Tab-separated table of C-alpha atoms and ligand atoms in Angstrom:
chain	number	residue	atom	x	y	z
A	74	UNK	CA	0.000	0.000	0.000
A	75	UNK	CA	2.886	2.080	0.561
A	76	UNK	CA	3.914	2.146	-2.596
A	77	UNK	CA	0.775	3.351	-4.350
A	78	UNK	CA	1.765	6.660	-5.665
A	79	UNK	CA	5.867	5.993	-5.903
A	80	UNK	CA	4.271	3.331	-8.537
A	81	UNK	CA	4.115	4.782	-11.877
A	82	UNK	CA	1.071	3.280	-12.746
A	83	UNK	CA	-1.079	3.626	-9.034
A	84	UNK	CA	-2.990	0.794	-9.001
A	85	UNK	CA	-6.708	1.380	-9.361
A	86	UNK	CA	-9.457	1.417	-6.744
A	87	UNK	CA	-8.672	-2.000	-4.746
A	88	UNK	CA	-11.507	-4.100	-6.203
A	89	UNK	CA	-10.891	-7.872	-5.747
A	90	UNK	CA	-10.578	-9.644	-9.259
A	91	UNK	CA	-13.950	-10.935	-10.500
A	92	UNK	CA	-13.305	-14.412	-11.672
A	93	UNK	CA	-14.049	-16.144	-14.035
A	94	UNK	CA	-13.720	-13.240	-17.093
A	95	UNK	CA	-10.179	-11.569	-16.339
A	96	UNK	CA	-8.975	-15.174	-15.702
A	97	UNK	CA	-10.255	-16.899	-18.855
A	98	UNK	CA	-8.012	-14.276	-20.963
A	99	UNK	CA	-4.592	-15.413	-21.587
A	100	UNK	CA	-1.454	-13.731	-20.739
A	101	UNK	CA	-0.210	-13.678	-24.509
A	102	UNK	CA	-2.209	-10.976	-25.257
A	103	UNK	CA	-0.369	-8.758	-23.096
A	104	UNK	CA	1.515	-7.046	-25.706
A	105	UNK	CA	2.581	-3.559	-26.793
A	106	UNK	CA	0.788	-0.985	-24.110
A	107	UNK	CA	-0.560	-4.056	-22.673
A	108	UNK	CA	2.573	-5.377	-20.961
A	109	UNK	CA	3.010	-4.455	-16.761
A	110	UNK	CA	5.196	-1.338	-17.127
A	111	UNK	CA	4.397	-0.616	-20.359
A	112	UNK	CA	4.890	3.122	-19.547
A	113	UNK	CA	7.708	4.281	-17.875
A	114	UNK	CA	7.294	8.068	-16.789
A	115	UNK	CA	6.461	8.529	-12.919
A	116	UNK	CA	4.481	11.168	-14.045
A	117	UNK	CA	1.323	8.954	-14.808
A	118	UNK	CA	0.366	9.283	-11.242
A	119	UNK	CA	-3.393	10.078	-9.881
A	120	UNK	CA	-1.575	13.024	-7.666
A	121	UNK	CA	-0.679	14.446	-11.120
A	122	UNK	CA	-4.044	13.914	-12.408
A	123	UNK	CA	-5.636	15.378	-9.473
A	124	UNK	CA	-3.418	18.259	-9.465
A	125	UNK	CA	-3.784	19.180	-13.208
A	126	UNK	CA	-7.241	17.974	-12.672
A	127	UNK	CA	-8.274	20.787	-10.230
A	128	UNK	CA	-6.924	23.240	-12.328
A	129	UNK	CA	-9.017	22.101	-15.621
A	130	UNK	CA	-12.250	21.453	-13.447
A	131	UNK	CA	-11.789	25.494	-12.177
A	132	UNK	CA	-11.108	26.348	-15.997
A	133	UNK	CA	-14.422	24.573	-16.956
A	134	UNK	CA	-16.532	25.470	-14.134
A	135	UNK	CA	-15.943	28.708	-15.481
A	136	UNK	CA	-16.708	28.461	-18.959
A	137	UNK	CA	-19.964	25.969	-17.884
A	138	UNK	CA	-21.398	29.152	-16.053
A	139	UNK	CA	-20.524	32.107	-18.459
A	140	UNK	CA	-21.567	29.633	-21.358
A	141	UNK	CA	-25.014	29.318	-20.165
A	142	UNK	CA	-24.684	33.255	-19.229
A	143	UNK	CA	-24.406	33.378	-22.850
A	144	UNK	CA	-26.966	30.875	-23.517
A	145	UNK	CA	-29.662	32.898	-21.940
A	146	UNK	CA	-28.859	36.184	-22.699
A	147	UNK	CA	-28.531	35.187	-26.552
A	148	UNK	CA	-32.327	33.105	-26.317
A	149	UNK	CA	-33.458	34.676	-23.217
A	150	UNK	CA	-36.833	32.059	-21.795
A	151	UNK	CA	-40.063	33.967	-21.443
A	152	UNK	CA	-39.864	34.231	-17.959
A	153	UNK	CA	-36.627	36.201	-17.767
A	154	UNK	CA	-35.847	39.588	-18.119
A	155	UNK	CA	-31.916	40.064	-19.339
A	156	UNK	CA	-30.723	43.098	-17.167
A	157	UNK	CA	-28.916	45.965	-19.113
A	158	UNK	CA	-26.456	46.774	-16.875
A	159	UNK	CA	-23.383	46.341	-15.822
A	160	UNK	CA	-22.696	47.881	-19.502
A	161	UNK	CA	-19.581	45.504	-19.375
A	162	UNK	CA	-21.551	42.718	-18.060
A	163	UNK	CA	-21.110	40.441	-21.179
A	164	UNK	CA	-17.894	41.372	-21.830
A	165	UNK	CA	-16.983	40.081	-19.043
A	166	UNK	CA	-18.561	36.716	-18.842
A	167	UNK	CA	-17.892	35.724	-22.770
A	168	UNK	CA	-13.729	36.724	-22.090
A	169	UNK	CA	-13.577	34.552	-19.261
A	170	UNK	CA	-15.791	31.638	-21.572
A	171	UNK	CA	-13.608	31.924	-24.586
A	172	UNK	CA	-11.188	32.531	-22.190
A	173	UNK	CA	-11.396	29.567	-19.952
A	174	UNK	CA	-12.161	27.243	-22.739
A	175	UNK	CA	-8.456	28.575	-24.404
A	176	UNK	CA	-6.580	27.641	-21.155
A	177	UNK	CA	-8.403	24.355	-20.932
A	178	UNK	CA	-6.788	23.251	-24.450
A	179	UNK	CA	-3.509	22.676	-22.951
A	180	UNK	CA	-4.805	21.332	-19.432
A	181	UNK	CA	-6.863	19.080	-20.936
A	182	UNK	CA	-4.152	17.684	-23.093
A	183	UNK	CA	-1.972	17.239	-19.984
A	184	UNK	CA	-4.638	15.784	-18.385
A	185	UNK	CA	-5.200	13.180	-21.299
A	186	UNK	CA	-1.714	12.464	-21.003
A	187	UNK	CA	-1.046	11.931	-17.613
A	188	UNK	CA	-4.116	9.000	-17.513
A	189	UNK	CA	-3.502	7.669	-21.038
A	190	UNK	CA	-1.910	4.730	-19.691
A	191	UNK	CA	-5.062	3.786	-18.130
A	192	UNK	CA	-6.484	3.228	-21.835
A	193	UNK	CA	-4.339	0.050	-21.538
A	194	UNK	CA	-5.455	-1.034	-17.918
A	195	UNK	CA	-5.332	-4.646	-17.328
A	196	UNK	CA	-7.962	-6.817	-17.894
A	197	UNK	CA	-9.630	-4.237	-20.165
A	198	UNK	CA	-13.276	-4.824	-18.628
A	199	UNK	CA	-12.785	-6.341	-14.216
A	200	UNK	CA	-16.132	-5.894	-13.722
A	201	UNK	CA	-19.737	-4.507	-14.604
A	202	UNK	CA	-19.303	-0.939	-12.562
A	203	UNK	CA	-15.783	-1.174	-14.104
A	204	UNK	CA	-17.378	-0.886	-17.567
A	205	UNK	CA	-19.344	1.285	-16.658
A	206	UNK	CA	-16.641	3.848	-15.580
A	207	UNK	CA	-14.879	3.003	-18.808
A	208	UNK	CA	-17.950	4.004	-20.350
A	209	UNK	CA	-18.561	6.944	-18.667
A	210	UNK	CA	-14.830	8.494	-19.285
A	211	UNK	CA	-15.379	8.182	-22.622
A	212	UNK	CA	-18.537	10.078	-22.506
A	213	UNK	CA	-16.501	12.513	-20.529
A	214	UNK	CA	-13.362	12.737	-22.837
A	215	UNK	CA	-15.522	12.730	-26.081
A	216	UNK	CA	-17.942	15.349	-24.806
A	217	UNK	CA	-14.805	17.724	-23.216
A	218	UNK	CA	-12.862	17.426	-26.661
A	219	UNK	CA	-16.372	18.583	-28.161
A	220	UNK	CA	-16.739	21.319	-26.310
A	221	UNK	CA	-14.013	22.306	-26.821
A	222	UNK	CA	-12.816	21.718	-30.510
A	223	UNK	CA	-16.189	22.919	-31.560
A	224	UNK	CA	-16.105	26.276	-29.563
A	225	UNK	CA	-12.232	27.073	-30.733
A	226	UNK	CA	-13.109	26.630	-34.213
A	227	UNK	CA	-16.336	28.689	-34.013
A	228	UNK	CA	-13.744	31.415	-33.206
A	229	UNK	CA	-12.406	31.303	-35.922
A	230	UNK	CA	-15.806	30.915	-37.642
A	231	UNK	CA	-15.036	27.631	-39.040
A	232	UNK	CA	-17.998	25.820	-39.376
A	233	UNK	CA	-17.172	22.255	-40.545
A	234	UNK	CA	-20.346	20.305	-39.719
A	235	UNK	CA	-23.844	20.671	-40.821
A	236	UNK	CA	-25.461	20.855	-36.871
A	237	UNK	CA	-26.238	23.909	-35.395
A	238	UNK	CA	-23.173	24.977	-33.741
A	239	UNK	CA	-24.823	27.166	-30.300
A	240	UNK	CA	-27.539	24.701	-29.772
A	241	UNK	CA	-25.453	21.594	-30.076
A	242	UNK	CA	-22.557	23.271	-27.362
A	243	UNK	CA	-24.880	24.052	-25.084
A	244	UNK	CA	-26.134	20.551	-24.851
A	245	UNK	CA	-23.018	18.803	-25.308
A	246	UNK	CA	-22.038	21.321	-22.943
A	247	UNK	CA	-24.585	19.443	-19.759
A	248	UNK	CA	-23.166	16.332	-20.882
A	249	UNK	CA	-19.720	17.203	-20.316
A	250	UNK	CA	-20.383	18.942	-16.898
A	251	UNK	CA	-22.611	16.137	-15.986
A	252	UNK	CA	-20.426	13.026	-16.635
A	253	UNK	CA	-17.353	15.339	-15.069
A	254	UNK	CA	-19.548	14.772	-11.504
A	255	UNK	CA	-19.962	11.475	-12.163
A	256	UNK	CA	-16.200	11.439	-12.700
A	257	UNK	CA	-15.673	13.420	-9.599
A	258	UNK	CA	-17.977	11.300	-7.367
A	259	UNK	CA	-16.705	7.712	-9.072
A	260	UNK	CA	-12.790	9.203	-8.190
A	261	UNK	CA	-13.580	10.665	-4.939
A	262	UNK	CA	-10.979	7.694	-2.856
A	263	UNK	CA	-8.359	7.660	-5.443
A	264	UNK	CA	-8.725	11.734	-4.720
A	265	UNK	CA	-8.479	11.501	-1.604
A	266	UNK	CA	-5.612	8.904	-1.332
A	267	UNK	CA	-3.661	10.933	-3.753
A	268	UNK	CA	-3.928	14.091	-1.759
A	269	UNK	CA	-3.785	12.208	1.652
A	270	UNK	CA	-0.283	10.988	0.247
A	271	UNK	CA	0.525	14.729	-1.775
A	272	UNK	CA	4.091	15.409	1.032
A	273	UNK	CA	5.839	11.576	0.121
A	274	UNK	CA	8.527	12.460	-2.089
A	275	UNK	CA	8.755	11.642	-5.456
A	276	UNK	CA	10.047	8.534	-6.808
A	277	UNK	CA	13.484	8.939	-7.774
A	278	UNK	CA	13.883	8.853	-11.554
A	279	UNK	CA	14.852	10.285	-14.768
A	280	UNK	CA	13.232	12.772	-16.440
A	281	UNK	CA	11.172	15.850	-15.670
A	282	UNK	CA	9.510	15.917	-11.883
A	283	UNK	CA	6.495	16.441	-10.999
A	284	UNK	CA	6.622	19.806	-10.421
A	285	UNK	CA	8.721	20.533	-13.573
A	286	UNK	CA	5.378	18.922	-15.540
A	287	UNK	CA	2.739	21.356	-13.682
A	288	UNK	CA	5.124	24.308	-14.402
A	289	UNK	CA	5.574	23.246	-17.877
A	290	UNK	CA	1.727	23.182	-18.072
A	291	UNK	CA	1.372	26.536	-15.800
A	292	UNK	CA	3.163	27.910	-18.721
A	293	UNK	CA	1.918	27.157	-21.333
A	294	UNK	CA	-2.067	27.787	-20.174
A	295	UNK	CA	0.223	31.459	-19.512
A	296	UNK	CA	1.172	31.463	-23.005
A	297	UNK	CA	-1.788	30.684	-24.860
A	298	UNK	CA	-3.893	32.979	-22.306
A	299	UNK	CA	-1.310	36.308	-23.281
A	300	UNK	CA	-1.307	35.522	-26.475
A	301	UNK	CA	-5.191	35.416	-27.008
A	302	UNK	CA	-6.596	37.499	-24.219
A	303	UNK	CA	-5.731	40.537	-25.766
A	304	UNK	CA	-9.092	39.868	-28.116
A	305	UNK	CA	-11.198	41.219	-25.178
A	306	UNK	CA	-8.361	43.332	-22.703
A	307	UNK	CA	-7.328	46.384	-24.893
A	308	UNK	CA	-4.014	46.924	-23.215
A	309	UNK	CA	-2.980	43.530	-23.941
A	310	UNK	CA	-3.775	44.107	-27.239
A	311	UNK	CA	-0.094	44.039	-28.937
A	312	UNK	CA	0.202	40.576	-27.337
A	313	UNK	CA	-3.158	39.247	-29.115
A	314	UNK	CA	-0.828	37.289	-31.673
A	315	UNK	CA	-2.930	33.905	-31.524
A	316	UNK	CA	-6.477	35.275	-31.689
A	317	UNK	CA	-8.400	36.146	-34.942
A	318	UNK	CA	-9.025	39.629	-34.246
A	319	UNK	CA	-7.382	42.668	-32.665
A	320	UNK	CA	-10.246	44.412	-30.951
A	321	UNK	CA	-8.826	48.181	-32.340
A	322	UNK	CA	-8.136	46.792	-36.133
A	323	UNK	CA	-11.003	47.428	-38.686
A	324	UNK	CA	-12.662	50.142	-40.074
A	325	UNK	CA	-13.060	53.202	-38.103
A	326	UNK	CA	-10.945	51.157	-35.394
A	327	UNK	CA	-13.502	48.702	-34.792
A	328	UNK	CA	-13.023	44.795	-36.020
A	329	UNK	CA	-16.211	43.393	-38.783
A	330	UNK	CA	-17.495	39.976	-37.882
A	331	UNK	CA	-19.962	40.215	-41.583
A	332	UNK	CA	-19.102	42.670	-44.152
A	333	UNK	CA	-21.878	44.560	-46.546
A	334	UNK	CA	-20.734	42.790	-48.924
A	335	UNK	CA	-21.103	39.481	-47.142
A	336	UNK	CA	-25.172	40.506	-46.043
A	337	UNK	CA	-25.667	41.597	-49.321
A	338	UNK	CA	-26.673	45.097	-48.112
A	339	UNK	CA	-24.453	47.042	-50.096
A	340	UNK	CA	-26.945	48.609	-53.064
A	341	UNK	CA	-30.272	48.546	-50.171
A	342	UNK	CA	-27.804	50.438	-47.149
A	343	UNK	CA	-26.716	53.208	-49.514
A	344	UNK	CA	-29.914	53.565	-51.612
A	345	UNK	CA	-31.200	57.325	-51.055
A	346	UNK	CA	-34.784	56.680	-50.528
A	347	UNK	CA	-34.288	54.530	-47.132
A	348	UNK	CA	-36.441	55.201	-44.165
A	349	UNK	CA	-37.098	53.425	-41.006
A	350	UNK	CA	-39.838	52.600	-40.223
A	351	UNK	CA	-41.252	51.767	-36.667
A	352	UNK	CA	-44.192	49.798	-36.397
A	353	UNK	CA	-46.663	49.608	-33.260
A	354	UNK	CA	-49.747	51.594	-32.278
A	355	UNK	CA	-48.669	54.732	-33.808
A	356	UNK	CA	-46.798	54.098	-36.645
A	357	UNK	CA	-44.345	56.634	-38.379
A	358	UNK	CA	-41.532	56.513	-40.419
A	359	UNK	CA	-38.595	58.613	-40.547
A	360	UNK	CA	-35.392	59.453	-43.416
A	361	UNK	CA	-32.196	59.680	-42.604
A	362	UNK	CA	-32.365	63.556	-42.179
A	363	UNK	CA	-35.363	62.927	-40.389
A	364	UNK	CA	-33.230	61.054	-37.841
A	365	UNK	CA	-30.186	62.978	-37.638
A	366	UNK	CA	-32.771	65.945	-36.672
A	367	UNK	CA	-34.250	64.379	-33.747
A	368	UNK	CA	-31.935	64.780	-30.295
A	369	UNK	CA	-28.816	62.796	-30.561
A	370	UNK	CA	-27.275	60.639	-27.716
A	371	UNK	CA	-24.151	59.186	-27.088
A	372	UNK	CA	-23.442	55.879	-25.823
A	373	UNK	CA	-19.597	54.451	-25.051
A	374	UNK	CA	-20.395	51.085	-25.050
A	375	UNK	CA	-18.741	47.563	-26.269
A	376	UNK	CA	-19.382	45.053	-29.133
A	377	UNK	CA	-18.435	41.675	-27.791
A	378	UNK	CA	-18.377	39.290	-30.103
A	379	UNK	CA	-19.511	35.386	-28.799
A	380	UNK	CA	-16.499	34.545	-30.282
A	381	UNK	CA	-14.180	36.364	-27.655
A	382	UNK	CA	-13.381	39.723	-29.423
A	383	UNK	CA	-14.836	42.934	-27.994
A	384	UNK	CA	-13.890	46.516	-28.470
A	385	UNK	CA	-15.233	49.558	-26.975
A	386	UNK	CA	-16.172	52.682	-29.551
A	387	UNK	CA	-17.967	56.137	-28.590
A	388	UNK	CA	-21.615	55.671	-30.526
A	389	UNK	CA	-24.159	58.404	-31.260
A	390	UNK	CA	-27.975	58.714	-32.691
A	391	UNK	CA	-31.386	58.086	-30.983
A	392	UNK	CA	-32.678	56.567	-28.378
A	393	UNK	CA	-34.728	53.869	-28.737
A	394	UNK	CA	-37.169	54.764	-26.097
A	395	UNK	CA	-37.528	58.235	-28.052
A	396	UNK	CA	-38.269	56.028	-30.763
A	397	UNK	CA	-40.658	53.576	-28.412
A	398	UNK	CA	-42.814	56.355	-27.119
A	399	UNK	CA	-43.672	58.245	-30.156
A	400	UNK	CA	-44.770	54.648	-31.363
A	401	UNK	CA	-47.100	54.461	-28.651
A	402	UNK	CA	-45.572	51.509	-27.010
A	403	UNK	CA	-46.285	50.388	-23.785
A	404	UNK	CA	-43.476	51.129	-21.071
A	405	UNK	CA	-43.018	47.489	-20.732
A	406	UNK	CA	-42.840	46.574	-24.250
A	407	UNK	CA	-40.256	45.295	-25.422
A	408	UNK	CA	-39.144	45.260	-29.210
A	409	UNK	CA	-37.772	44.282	-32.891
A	410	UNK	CA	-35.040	45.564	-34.866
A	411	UNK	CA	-35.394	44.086	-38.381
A	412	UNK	CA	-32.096	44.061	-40.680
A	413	UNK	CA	-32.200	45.253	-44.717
A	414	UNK	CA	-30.509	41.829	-44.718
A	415	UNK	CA	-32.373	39.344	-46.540
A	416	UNK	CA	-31.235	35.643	-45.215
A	417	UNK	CA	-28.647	34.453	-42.424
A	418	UNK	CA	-29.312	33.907	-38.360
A	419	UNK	CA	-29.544	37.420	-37.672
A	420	UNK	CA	-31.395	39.256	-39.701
A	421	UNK	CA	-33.440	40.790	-36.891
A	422	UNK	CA	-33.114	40.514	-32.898
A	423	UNK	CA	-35.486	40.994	-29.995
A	424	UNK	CA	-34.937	43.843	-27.190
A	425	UNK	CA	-36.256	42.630	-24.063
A	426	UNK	CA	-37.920	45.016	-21.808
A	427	UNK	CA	-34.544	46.621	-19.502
A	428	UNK	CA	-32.479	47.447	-22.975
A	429	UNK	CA	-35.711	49.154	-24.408
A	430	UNK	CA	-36.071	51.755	-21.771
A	431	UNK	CA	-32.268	52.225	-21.107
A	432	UNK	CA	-31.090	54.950	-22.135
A	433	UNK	CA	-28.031	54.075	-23.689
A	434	UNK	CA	-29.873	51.937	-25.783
A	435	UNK	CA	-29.336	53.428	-29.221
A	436	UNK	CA	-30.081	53.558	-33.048
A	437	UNK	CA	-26.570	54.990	-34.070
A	438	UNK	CA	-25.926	56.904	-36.799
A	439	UNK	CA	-22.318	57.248	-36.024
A	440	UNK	CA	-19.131	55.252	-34.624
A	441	UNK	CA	-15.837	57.415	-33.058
A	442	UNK	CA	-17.458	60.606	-34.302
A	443	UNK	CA	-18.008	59.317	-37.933
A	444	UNK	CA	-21.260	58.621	-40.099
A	445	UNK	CA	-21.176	54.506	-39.397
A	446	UNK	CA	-19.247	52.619	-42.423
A	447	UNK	CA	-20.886	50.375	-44.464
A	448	UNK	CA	-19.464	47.376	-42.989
A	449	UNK	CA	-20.446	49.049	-39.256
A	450	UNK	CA	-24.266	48.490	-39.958
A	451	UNK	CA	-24.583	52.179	-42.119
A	452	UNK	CA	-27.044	54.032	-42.206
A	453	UNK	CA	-28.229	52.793	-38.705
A	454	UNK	CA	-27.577	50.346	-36.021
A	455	UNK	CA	-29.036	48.853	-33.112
A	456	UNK	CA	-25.892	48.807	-30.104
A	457	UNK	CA	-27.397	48.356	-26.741
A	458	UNK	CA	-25.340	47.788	-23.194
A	459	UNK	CA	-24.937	43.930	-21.902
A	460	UNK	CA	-25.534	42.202	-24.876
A	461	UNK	CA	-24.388	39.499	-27.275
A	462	UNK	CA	-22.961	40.825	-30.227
A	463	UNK	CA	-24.628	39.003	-32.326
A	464	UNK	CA	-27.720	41.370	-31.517
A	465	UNK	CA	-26.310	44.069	-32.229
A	466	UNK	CA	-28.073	44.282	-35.534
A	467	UNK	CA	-26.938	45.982	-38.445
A	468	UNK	CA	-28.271	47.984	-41.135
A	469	UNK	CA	-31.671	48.082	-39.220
A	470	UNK	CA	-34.557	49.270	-41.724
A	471	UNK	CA	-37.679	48.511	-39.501
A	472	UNK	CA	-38.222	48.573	-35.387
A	473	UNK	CA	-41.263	46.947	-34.265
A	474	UNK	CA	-43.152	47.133	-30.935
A	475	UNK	CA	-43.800	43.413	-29.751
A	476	UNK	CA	-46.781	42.541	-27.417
B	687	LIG	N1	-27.673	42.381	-39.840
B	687	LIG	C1	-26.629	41.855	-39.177
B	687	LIG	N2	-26.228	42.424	-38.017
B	687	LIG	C2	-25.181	41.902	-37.335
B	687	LIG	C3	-24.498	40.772	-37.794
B	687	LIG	C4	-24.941	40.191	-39.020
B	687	LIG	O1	-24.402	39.185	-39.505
B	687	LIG	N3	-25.996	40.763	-39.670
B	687	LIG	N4	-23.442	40.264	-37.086
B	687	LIG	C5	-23.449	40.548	-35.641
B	687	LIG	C6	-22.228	40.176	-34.961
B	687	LIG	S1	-21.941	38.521	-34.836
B	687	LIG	C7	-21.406	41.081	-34.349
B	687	LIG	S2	-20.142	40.593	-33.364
B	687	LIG	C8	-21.600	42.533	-34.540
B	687	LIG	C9	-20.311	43.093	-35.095
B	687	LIG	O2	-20.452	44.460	-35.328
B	687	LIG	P1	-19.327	45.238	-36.123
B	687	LIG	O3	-19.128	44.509	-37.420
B	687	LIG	O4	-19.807	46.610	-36.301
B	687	LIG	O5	-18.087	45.190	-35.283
B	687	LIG	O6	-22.638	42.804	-35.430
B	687	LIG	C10	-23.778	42.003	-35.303
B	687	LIG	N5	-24.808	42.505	-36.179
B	688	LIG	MO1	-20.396	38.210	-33.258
């Protein structure tokens, strides 16, 4: 018993063999990764794992919460009214999701490699609950590398799959957290044993220790983090060599996620004749001079991007609630901005109740003291405090009073 941990491969929970199964198979088969000390490192140790483990179950803890933050404020139930404020409020959760997810890239694979051996474990199946926890870590493995393959490439908006990428996260996303407590509980004495044992000293042996591993791994969640985080913290911005954007490069300083020219809004945005129109009991519609004339506000508020990137920019045009009351809406209405774009997911978006009546809440006309650029939603945007960017619709030709 003493030598549990100084063993490179810990022996498993101390189950007694089931016969007859294990005992039927015959030793020849014990080849390759099969054969007793197939693996030689003394790093495949469960105090490894646990340690490493701790610090990828805080990392996806994390990005489980502010992912379903996300979740909710992007499809928000009936029942729930998104708040508007803090302004920052999304920012905040979606740089620690992207965030968090980064970091657990290379904890995960550290993780993965520290166990691997048990892949090989000896007889593959002891017993029924054993298959069963076989079963359930590869749920857990296949649902983490999921999670988090799928929300790295939808960064980079890389979409190679035909499902639809939020929905399918979010529910891969219970999985994952769910068979990661069954993990937990199923672990909870080989925990316990590891840490109970955490001051022996490490077996003597070649190669890197253990604390040369977690450093190694310390720095590289350090690198990737520096190297990305700058997407979302502007004065790390010169370090932001690994993301896809830099949050101050774009037109009028200001990244584009979809271009005119991508919506197809080029010839309808720049056509003359537009108007808005708002729709609800008192319907009006107004030019572009027509808008510029009524009071202007001004708004310093971020786009965050789901994808990680957000940048703050000084906005100015109209209220929304200006807009709101002289529609005749009700003061708990909430509302519809409709998009000149034709087809895609967001075309239009809904403004729940708090972002209608706040008051920095705005139609803008223009972006860091310039008329909005084409590519910036021109003539007239919908950007609205403690929201997903994705509704933050652009080139908005029609507001509608819901309810
Ligand atoms: N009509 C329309 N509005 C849109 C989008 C779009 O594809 N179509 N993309 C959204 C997304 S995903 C983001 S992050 C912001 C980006 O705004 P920006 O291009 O001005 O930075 O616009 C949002 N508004
Ligand atoms: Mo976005």
């Amino acid at each position: 018993m003493a030598s549990r941990l100084a063993d490179p491969l810990p022996e498993p929970l101390p189950e007694p063999l089931p016969e007859p199964l294990p005992a039927a198979l015959p030793a020849a088969l014990r080849r390759g990764p099969f054969r007793p000390g197939a693996f030689r490192s003394r790093l495949h140790t469960a105090l490894v794992a646990v340690h490493i483990g701790r610090w990828l179950g805080g990392a996806v803890a994390v990005c489980f919460v502010t992912g379903l933050v996300s979740h909710f404020l992007q499809q928000p139930p009936a029942w729930l009214t998104v708040p508007s404020r803090p302004v920052w409020g999304y920012r905040l959760t979606q740089g620690l999701h992207v965030g968090t997810g980064i970091a657990a890239i290379p904890l995960l694979l550290a993780k993965l490699w520290t166990v691997y051996p048990r892949l090989w474990a000896w007889p593959p199946v002891r017993s029924l609950p054993h298959a069963v926890e076989r079963l359930s870590v590869f749920v857990l493995v296949s649902s983490v590398v999921f999670e988090l393959a799928t929300g790295l490439v939808n960064t980079v908006q890389w979409y190679p799959w035909a499902f639809y990428f939020p929905r399918a996260h979010y529910y891969v996303g219970w999985v994952a957290v769910g068979s990661i407590g069954i993990h937990l509980a199923v672990k909870l004495p080989v925990i316990a044993a590891a840490l109970a044992d955490r001051h022996r000293p490490e077996p003597p042996g070649t190669g890197l220790s253990r604390r040369g591993l977690l450093v190694s791994v310390a720095a590289a969640v350090g690198a990737v983090t520096l190297t990305t985080v700058g997407q979302t913290v502007g004065p790390l911005r010169r370090l932001d060599l690994l993301a896809p954007r830099r949050p101050d490069i774009g037109p009028q300083g200001l990244p584009v996620n979809r271009t005119a020219a991508q919506a197809q809004v080029g010839r309808l945005a720049r056509d003359t004749g537009y108007r808005l129109v708002v729709d609800g009991p008192r319907p009006f519609s107004l030019s572009l001079a027509e808008l510029r004339a009524l009071p202007q506000h001004e708004a310093e508020l971020p786009i965050t991007c789901v994808e990680g990137w957000s940048a703050t920019a000084r906005w100015r045009g109209v209220r929304l609630r200006d807009l709101l009351d002289r529609a005749g809406a009700p003061a708990d209405a909430q509302a519809r901005a409709v998009s000149l774009e034709r087809t895609g997911l967001y075309t239009s978006s809904v403004i729940g109740r708090a972002h209608a009546r706040d008051e920095l809440t705005l139609l803008a006309l223009e972006v860091n003291g310039e008329p909005l650029a084409l590519d910036h939603g021109y003539p007239l945007r919908l950007i609205a405090p403690n929201r997903p960017g994705v509704l933050q619709t652009k080139w908005v030709r029609r507001l509608e009073v819901l309810q």
